[in-house]
mmCIF file of C-alpha atoms and ligand atoms in Angstrom:
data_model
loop_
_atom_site.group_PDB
_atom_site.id
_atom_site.type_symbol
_atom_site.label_atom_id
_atom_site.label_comp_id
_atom_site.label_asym_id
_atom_site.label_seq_id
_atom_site.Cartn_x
_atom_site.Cartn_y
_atom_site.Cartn_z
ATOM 1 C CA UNK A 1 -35.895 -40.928 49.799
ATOM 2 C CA UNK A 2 -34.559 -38.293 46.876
ATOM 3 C CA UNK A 3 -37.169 -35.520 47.071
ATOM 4 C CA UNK A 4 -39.547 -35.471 44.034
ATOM 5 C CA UNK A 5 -38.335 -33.516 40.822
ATOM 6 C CA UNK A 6 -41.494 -31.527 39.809
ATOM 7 C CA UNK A 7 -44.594 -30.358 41.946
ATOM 8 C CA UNK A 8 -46.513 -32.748 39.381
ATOM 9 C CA UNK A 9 -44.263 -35.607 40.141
ATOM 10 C CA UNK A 10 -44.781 -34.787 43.703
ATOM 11 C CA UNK A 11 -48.612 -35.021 43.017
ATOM 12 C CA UNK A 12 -48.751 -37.806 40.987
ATOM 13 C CA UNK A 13 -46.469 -39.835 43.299
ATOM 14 C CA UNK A 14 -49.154 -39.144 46.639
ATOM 15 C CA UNK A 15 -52.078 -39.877 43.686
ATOM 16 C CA UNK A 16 -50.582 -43.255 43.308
ATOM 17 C CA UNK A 17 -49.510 -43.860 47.287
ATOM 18 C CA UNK A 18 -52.587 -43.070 48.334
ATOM 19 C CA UNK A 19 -54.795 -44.230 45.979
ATOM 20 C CA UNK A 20 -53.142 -47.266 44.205
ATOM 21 C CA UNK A 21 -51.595 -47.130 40.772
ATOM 22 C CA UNK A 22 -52.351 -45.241 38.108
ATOM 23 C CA UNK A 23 -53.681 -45.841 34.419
ATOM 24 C CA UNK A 24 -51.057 -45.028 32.048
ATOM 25 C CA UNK A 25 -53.490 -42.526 30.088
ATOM 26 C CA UNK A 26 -54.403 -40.897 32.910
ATOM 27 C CA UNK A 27 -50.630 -40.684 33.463
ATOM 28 C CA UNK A 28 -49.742 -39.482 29.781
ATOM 29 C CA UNK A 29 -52.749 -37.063 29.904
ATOM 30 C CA UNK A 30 -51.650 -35.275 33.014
ATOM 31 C CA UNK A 31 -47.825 -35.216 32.379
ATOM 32 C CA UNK A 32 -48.637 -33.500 28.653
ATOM 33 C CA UNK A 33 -51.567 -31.322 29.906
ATOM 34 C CA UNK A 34 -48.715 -30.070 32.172
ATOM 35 C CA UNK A 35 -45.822 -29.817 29.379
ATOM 36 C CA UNK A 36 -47.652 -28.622 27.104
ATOM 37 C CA UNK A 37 -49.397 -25.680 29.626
ATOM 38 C CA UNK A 38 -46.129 -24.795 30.876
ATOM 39 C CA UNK A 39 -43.707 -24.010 27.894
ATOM 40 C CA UNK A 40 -43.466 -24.221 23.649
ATOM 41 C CA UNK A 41 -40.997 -27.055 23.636
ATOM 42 C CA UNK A 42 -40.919 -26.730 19.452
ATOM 43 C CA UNK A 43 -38.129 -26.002 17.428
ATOM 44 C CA UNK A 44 -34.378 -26.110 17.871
ATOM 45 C CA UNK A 45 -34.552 -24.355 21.154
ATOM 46 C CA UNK A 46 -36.883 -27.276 22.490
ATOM 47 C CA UNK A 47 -37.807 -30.533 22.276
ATOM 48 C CA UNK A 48 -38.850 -31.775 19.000
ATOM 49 C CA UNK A 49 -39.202 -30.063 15.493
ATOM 50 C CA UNK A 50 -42.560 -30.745 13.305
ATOM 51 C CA UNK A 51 -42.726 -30.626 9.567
ATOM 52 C CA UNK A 52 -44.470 -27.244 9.674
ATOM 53 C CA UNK A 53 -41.233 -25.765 11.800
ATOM 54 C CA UNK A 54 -38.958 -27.068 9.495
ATOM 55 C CA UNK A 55 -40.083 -25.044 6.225
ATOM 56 C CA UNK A 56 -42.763 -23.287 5.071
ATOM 57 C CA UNK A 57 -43.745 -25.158 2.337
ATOM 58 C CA UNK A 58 -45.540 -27.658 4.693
ATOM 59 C CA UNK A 59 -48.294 -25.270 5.898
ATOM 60 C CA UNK A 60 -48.056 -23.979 2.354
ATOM 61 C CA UNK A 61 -48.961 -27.314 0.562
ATOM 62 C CA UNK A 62 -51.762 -27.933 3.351
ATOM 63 C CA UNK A 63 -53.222 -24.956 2.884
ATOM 64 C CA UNK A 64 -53.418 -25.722 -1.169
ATOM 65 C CA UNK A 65 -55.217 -29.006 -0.479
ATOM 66 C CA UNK A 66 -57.825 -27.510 1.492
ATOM 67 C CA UNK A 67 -58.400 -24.620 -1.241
ATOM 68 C CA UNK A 68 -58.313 -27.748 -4.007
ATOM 69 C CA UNK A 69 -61.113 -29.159 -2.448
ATOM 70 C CA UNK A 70 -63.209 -25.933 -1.505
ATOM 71 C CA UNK A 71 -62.944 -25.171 -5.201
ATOM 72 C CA UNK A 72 -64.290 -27.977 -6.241
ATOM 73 C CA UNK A 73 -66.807 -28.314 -3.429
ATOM 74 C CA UNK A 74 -68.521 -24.777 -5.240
ATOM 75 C CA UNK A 75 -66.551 -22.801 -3.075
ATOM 76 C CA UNK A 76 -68.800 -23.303 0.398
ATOM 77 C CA UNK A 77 -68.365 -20.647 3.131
ATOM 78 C CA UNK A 78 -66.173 -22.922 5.103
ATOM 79 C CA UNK A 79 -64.528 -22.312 8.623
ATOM 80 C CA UNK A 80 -61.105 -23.770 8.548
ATOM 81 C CA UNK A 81 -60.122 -25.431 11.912
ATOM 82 C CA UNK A 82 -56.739 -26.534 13.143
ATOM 83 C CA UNK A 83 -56.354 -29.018 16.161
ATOM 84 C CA UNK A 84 -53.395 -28.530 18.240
ATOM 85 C CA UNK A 85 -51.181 -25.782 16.091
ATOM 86 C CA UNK A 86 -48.004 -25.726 18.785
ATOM 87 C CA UNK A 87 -46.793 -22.308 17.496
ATOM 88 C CA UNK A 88 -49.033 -21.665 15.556
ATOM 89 C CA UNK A 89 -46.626 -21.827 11.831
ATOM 90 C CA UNK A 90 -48.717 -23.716 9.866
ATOM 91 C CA UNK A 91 -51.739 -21.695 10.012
ATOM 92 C CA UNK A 92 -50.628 -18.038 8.338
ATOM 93 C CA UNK A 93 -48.311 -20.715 5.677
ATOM 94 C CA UNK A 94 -52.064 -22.285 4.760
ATOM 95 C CA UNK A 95 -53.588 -19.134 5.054
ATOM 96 C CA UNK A 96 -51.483 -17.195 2.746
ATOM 97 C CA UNK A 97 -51.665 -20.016 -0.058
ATOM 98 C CA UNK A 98 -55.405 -20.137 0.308
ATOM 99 C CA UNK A 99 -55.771 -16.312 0.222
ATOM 100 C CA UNK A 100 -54.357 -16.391 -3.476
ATOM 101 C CA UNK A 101 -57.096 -18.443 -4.504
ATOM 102 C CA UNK A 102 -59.786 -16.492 -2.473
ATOM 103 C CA UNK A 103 -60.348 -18.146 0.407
ATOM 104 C CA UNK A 104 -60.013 -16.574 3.253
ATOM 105 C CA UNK A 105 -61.619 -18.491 6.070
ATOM 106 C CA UNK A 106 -62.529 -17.740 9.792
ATOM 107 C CA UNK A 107 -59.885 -19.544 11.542
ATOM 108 C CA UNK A 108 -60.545 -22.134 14.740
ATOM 109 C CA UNK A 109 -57.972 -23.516 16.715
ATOM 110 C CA UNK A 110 -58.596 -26.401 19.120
ATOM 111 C CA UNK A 111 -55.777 -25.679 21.724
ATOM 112 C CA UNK A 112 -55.644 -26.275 25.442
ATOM 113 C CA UNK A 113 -52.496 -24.724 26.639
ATOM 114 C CA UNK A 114 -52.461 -21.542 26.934
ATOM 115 C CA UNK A 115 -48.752 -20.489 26.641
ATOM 116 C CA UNK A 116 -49.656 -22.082 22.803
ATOM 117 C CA UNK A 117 -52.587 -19.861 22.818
ATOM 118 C CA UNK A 118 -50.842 -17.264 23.357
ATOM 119 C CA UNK A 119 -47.727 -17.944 20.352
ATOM 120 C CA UNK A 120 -50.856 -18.850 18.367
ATOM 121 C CA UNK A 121 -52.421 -15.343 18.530
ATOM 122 C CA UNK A 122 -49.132 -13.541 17.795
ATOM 123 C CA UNK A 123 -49.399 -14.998 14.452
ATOM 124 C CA UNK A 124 -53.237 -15.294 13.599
ATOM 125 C CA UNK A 125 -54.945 -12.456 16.488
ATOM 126 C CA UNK A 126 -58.191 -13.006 15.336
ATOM 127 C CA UNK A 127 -58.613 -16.770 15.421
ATOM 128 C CA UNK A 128 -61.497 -18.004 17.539
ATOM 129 C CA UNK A 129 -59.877 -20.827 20.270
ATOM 130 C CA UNK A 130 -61.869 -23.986 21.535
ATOM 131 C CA UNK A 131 -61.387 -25.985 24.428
ATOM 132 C CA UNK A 132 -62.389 -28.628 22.449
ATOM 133 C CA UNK A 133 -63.956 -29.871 18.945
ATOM 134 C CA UNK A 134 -67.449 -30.110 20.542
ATOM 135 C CA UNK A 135 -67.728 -25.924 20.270
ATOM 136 C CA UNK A 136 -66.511 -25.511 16.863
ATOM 137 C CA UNK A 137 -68.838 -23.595 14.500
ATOM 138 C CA UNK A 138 -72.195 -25.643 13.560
ATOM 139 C CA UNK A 139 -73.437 -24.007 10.775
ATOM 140 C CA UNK A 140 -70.970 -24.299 7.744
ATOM 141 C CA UNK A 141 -68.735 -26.736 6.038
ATOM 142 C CA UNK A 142 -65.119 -27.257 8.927
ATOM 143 C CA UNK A 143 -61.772 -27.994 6.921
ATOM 144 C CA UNK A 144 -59.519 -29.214 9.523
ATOM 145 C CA UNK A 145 -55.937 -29.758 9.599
ATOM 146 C CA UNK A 146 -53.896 -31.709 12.253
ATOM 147 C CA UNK A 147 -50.233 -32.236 12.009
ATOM 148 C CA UNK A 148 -49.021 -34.274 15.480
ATOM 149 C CA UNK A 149 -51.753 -33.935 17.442
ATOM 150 C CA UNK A 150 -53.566 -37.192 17.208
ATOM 151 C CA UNK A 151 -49.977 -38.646 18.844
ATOM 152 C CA UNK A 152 -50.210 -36.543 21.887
ATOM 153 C CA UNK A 153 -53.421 -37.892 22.931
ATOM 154 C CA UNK A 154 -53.444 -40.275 25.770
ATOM 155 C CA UNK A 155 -53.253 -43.610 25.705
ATOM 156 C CA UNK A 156 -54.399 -46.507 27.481
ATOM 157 C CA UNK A 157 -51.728 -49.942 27.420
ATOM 158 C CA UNK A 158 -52.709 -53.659 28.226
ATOM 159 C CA UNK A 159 -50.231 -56.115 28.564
ATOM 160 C CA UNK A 160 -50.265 -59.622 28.151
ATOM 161 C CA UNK A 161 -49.425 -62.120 31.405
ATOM 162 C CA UNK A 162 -51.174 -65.381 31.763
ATOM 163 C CA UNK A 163 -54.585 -63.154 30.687
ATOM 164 C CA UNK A 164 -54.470 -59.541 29.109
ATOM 165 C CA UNK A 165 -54.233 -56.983 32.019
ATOM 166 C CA UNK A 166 -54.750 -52.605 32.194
ATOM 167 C CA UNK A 167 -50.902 -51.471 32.433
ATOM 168 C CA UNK A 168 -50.598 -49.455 35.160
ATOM 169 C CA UNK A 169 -48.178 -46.959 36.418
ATOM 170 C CA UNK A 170 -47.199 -47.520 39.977
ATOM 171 C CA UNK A 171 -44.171 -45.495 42.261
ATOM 172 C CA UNK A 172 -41.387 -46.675 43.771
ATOM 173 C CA UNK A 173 -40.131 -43.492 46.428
ATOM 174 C CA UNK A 174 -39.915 -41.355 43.202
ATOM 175 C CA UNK A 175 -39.761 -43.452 40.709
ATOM 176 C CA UNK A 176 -42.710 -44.306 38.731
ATOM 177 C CA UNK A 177 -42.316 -47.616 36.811
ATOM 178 C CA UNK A 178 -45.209 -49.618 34.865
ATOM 179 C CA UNK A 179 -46.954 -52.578 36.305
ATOM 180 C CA UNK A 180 -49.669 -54.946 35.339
ATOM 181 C CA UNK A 181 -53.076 -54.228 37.150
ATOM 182 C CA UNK A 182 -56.456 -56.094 37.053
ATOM 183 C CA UNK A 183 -57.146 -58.645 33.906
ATOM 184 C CA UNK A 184 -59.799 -57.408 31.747
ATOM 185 C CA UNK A 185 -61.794 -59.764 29.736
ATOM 186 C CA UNK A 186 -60.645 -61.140 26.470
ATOM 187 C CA UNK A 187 -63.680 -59.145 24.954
ATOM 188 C CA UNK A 188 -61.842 -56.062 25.334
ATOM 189 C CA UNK A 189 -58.948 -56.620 23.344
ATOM 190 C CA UNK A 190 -59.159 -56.983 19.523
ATOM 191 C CA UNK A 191 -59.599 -60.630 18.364
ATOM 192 C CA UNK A 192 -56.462 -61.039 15.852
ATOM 193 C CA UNK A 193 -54.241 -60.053 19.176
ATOM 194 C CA UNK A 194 -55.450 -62.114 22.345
ATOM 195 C CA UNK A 195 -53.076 -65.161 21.275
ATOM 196 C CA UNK A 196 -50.211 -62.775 21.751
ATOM 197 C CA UNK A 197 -47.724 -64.107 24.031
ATOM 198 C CA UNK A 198 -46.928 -63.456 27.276
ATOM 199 C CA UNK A 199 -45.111 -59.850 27.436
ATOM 200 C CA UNK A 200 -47.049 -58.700 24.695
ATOM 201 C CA UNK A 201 -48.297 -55.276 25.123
ATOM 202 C CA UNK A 202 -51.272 -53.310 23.006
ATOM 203 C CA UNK A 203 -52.482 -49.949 23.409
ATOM 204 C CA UNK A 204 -55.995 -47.770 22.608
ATOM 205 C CA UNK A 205 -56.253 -44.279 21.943
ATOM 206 C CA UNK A 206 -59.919 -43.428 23.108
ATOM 207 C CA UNK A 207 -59.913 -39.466 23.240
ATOM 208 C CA UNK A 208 -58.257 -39.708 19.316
ATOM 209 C CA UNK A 209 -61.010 -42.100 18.622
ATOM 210 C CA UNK A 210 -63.477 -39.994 19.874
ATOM 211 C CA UNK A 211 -62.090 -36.941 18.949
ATOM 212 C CA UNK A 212 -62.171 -38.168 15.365
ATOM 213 C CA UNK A 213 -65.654 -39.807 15.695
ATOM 214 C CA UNK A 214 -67.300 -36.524 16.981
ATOM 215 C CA UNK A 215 -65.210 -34.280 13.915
ATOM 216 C CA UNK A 216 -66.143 -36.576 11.369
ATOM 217 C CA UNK A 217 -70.020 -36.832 12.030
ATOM 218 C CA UNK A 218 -70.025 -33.156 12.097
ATOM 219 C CA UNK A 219 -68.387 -33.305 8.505
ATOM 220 C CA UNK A 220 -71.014 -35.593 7.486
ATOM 221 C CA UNK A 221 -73.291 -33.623 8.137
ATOM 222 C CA UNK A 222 -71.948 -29.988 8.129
ATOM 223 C CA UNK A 223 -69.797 -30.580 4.399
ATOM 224 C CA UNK A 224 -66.028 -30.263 4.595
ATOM 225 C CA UNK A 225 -63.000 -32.223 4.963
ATOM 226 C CA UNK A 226 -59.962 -33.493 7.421
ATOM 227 C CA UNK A 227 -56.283 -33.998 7.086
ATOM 228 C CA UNK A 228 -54.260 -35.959 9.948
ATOM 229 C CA UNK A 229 -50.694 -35.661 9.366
ATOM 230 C CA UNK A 230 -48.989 -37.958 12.114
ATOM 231 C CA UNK A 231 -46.769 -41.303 12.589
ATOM 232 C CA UNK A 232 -48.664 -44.369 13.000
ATOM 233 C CA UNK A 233 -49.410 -47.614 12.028
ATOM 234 C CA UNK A 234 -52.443 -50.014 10.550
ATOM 235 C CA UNK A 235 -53.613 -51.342 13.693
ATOM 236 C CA UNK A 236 -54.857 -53.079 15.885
ATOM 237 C CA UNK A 237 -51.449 -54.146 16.418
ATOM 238 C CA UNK A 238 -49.265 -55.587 19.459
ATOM 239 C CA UNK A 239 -46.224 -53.404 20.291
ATOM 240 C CA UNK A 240 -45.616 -50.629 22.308
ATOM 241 C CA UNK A 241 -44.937 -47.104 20.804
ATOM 242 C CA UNK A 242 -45.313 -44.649 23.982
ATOM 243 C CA UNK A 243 -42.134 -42.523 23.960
ATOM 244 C CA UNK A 244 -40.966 -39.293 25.282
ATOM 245 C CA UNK A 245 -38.616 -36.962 23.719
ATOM 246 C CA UNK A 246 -36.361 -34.028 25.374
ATOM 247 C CA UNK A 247 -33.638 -31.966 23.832
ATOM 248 C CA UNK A 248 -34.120 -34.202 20.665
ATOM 249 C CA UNK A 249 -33.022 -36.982 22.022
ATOM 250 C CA UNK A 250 -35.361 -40.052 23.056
ATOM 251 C CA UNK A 251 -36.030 -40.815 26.959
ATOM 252 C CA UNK A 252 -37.761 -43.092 29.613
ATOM 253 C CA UNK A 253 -41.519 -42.316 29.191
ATOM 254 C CA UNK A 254 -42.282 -42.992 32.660
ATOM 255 C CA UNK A 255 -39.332 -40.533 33.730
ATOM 256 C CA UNK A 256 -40.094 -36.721 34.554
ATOM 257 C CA UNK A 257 -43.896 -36.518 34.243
ATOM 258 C CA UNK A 258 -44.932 -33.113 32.446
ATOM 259 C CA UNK A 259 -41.207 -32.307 31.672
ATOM 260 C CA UNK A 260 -41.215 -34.153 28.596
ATOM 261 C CA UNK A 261 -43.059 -34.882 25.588
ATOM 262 C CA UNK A 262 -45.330 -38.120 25.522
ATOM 263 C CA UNK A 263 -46.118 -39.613 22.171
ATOM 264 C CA UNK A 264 -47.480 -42.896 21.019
ATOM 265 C CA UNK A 265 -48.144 -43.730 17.031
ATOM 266 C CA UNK A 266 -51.445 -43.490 16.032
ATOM 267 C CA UNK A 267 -53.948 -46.378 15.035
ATOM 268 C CA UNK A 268 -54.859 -45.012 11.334
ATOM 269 C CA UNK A 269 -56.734 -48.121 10.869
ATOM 270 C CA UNK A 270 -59.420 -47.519 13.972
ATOM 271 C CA UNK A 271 -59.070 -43.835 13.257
ATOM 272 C CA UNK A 272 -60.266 -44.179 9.784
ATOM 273 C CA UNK A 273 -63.203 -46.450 10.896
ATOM 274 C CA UNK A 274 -64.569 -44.245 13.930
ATOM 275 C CA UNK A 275 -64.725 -41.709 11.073
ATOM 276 C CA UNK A 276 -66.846 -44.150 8.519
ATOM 277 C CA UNK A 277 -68.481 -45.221 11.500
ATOM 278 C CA UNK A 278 -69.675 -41.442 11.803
ATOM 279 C CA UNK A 279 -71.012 -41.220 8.675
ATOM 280 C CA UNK A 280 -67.860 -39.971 6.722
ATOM 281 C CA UNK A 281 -66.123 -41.216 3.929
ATOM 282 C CA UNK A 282 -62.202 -42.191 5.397
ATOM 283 C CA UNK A 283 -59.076 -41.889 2.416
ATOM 284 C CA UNK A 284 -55.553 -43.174 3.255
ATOM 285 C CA UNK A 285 -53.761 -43.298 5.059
ATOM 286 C CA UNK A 286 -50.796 -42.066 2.516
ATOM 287 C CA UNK A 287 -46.990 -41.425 3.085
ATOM 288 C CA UNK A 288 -46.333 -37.912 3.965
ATOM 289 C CA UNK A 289 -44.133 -37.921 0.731
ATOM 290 C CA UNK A 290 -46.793 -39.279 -1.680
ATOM 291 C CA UNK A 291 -49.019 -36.264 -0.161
ATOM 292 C CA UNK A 292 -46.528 -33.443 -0.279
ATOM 293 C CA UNK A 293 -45.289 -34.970 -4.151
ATOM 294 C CA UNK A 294 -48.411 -34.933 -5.336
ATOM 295 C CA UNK A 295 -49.437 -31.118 -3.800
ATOM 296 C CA UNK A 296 -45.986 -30.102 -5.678
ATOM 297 C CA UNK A 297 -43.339 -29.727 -3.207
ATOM 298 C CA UNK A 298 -40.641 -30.291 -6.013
ATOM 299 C CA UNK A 299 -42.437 -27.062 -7.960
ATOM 300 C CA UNK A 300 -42.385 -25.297 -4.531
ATOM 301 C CA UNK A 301 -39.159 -25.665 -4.091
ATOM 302 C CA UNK A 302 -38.102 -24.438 -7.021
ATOM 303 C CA UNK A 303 -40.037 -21.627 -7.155
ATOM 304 C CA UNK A 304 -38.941 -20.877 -3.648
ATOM 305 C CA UNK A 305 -35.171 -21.084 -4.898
ATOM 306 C CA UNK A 306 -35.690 -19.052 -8.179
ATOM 307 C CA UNK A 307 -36.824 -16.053 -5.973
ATOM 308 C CA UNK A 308 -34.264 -16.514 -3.208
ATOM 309 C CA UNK A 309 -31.375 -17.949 -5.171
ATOM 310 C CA UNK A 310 -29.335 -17.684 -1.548
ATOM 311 C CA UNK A 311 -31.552 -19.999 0.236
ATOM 312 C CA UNK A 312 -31.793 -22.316 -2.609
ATOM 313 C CA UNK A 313 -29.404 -25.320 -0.404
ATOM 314 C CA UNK A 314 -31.298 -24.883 2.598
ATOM 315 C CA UNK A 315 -34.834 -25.387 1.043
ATOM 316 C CA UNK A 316 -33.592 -28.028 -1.312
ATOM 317 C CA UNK A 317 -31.931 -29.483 2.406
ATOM 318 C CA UNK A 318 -35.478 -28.847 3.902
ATOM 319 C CA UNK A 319 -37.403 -30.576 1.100
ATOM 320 C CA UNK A 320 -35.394 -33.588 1.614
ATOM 321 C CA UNK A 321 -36.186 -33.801 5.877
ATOM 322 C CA UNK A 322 -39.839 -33.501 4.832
ATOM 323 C CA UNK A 323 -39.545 -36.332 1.953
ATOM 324 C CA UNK A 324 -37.007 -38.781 2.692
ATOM 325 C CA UNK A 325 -36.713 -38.395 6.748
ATOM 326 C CA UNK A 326 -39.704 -37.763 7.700
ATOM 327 C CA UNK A 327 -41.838 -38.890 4.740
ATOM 328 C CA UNK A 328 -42.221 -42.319 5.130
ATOM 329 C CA UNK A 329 -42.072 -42.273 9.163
ATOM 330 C CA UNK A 330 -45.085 -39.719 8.520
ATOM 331 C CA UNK A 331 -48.374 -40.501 6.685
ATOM 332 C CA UNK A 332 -51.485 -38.505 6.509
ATOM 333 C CA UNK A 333 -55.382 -39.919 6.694
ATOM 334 C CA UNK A 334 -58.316 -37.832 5.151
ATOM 335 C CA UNK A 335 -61.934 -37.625 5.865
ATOM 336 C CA UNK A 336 -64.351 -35.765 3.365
ATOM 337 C CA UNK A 337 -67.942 -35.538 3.777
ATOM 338 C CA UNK A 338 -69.893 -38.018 1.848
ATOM 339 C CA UNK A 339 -71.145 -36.163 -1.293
ATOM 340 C CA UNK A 340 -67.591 -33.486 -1.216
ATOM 341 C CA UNK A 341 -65.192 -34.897 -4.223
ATOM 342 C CA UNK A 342 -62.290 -36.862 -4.054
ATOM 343 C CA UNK A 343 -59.203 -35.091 -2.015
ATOM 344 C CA UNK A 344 -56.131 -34.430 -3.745
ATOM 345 C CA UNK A 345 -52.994 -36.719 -3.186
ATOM 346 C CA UNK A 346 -55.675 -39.797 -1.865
ATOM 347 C CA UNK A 347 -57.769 -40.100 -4.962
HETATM 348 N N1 SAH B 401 -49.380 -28.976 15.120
HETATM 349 C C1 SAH B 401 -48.207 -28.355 15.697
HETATM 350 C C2 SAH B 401 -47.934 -28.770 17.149
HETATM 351 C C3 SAH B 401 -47.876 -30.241 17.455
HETATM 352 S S1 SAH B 401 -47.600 -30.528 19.189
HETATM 353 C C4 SAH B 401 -47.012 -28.619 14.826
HETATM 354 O O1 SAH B 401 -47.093 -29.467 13.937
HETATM 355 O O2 SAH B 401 -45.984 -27.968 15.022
HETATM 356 C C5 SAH B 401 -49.212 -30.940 19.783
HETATM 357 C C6 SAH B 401 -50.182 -29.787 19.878
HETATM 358 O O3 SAH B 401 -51.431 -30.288 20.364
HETATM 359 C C7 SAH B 401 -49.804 -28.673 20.836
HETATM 360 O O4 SAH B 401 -50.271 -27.454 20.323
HETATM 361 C C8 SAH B 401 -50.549 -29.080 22.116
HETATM 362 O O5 SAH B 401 -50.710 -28.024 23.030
HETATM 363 C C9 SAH B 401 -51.839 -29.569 21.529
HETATM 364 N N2 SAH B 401 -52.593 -30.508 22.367
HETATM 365 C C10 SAH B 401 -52.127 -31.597 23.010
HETATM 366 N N3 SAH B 401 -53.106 -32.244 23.646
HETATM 367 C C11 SAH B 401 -54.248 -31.546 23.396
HETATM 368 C C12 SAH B 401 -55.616 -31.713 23.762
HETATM 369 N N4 SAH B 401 -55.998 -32.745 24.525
HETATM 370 N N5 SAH B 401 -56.515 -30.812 23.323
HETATM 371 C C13 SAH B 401 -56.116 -29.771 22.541
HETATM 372 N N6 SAH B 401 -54.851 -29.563 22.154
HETATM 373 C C14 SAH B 401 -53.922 -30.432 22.587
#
């Protein structure tokens, strides 16, 4: 037997020898509670590179669609909240193209690791962190923005055998490798999909659809807005779309718990009911490059080029991985409070 590669392999592994195989959500939500405690893997130096690493403009635009709709809300004071923000880049971006319109929010961040925390307060020191969305501020309109964090929320799989069954994650010495576990009824899985064949696999993200359900009832009542920035998919559909990532290159999800990143697309479809179903009003979901053209990335960039004539190739090179790479993989879902106008880019 190879000895295990990580203490959290090495804990994982007795979980599942001990105790029987593992659900692969609880799997994916203690390998990325671990990766994401234990490092920033964003940017060139890491693992993967989000939209607002890559320029500027990103947190830029974002920030000018949540000061679009505060204006014509009747300017509200608003706290502006931001789940997940990695290094925290997007936030001072938004926050400097909000400032020139004159709002200039308390800011909230919804972060659990706290090497983030920590990058997060070099850039905005006085931003209030949350464990979770359940403590954010009660009494005043939230605008929240989430780019990739809806995709690192833990998933649960079934796959399909003679019935549907929970995929589980089992180990093999120290390798863990997915497995079928007990059948669960046929009520659990959505009706379109239990004729899938045999092999078929479907998957549920329950924190992102309570995550989304809890945020959006508080913007039904409270007044504000959301924006969800993240690859996905109108579900409920059959496929699988768990992955890891590591030095930019795909890898085995079930390899290396905690030492890589664990995505899966996200279900804009269910997403955008649990927020109706809170009382909210859903809008999209949208490419990522109808949203950014329509906030005026092509006037961004130029003005960005006309002031730094030396940079002008690498934002007109940037512009393009946000709008043609990314911007079609990427799509973005909104949620305003019933009553709050139209958002820009969705209306
Ligand atoms: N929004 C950033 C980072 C995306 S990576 C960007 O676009 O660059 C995902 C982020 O979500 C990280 O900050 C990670 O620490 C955070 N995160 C992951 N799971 C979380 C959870 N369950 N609760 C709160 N934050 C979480």
């Amino acid at each position: 037997m190879t000895p295990p590669p990580s203490p959290l392999a090495d804990r994982l592994a007795r979980a599942i020898t001990l105790a029987g195989p593992m659900s692969v959500a609880q799997f994916m939500a203690a390998a990325n509670a671990h990766y994401y405690a234990t490092r920033d893997p964003l940017g060139a130096g890491g693992d993967f590179t989000t939209a607002p690493e890559i320029s500027q403009m990103f947190g830029e635009l974002t920030g000018a669609w949540c000061t679009d709709l505060w204006d014509r809300a009747g300017r509200p004071a608003i706290a502006w909240v931001e789940l997940g923000p990695g290094r925290g880049t997007l936030a001072p971006d938004a926050a400097r193209a909000m400032a020139k319109a004159g709002l200039t929010p308390p800011m909230h961040f919804v972060e659990t690791s706290p090497v983030l925390r920590a990058a997060q307060a070099q850039r905005i020191p006085d931003a209030t962190w949350h464990d979770s969305v359940d403590t954010l501020p009660a009494d005043r309109p939230l605008i929240v923005v989430a780019n990739e964090f809806f995709d690192a929320l833990p998933i649960r799989q079934l796959v399909k055998r003679d019935r549907w069954h929970e995929r589980l994650v089992a180990c093999q010495d120290t390798l863990f490798l997915p497995v079928a576990g007990k059948p669960v009824p046929d009520a659990v899985i959505p009706e379109p999909l239990r004729v899938a064949p045999p092999g078929a696999i479907i998957e549920a993200c329950p924190d992102a659809v309570a995550t989304m359900h809890a945020l959006a009832g508080r913007i039904a009542t409270q007044g504000g807005a959301l924006l969800a920035i993240d690859y996905g998919y109108d579900g409920p559909l059959v496929g699988e779309t768990l992955q890891a990532v590591r030095d930019h290159a795909p890898a085995n999800p079930f390899d290396a718990p905690g030492e890589q990143d664990l995505t899966a697309h996200v279900d804009f479809t269910t997403l955008a009911a649990a927020a109706q179903a809170a009382g909210a009003v859903a809008w999209g979901p949208i490419n990522q490059r109808e949203l950014l053209g329509a906030l005026g990335i092509d006037q961004r960039t130029a003005a960005l080029a006309r002031a730094a004539p030396d940079r002008a190739d690498a934002l007109i090179a940037d512009r393009a991985r946000l709008m043609d790479d990314m911007g079609t993989l990427f799509r973005a879902l909104a949620v305003t409070a019933p009553g709050w106008p139209a958002p820009a880019a969705f209306a």
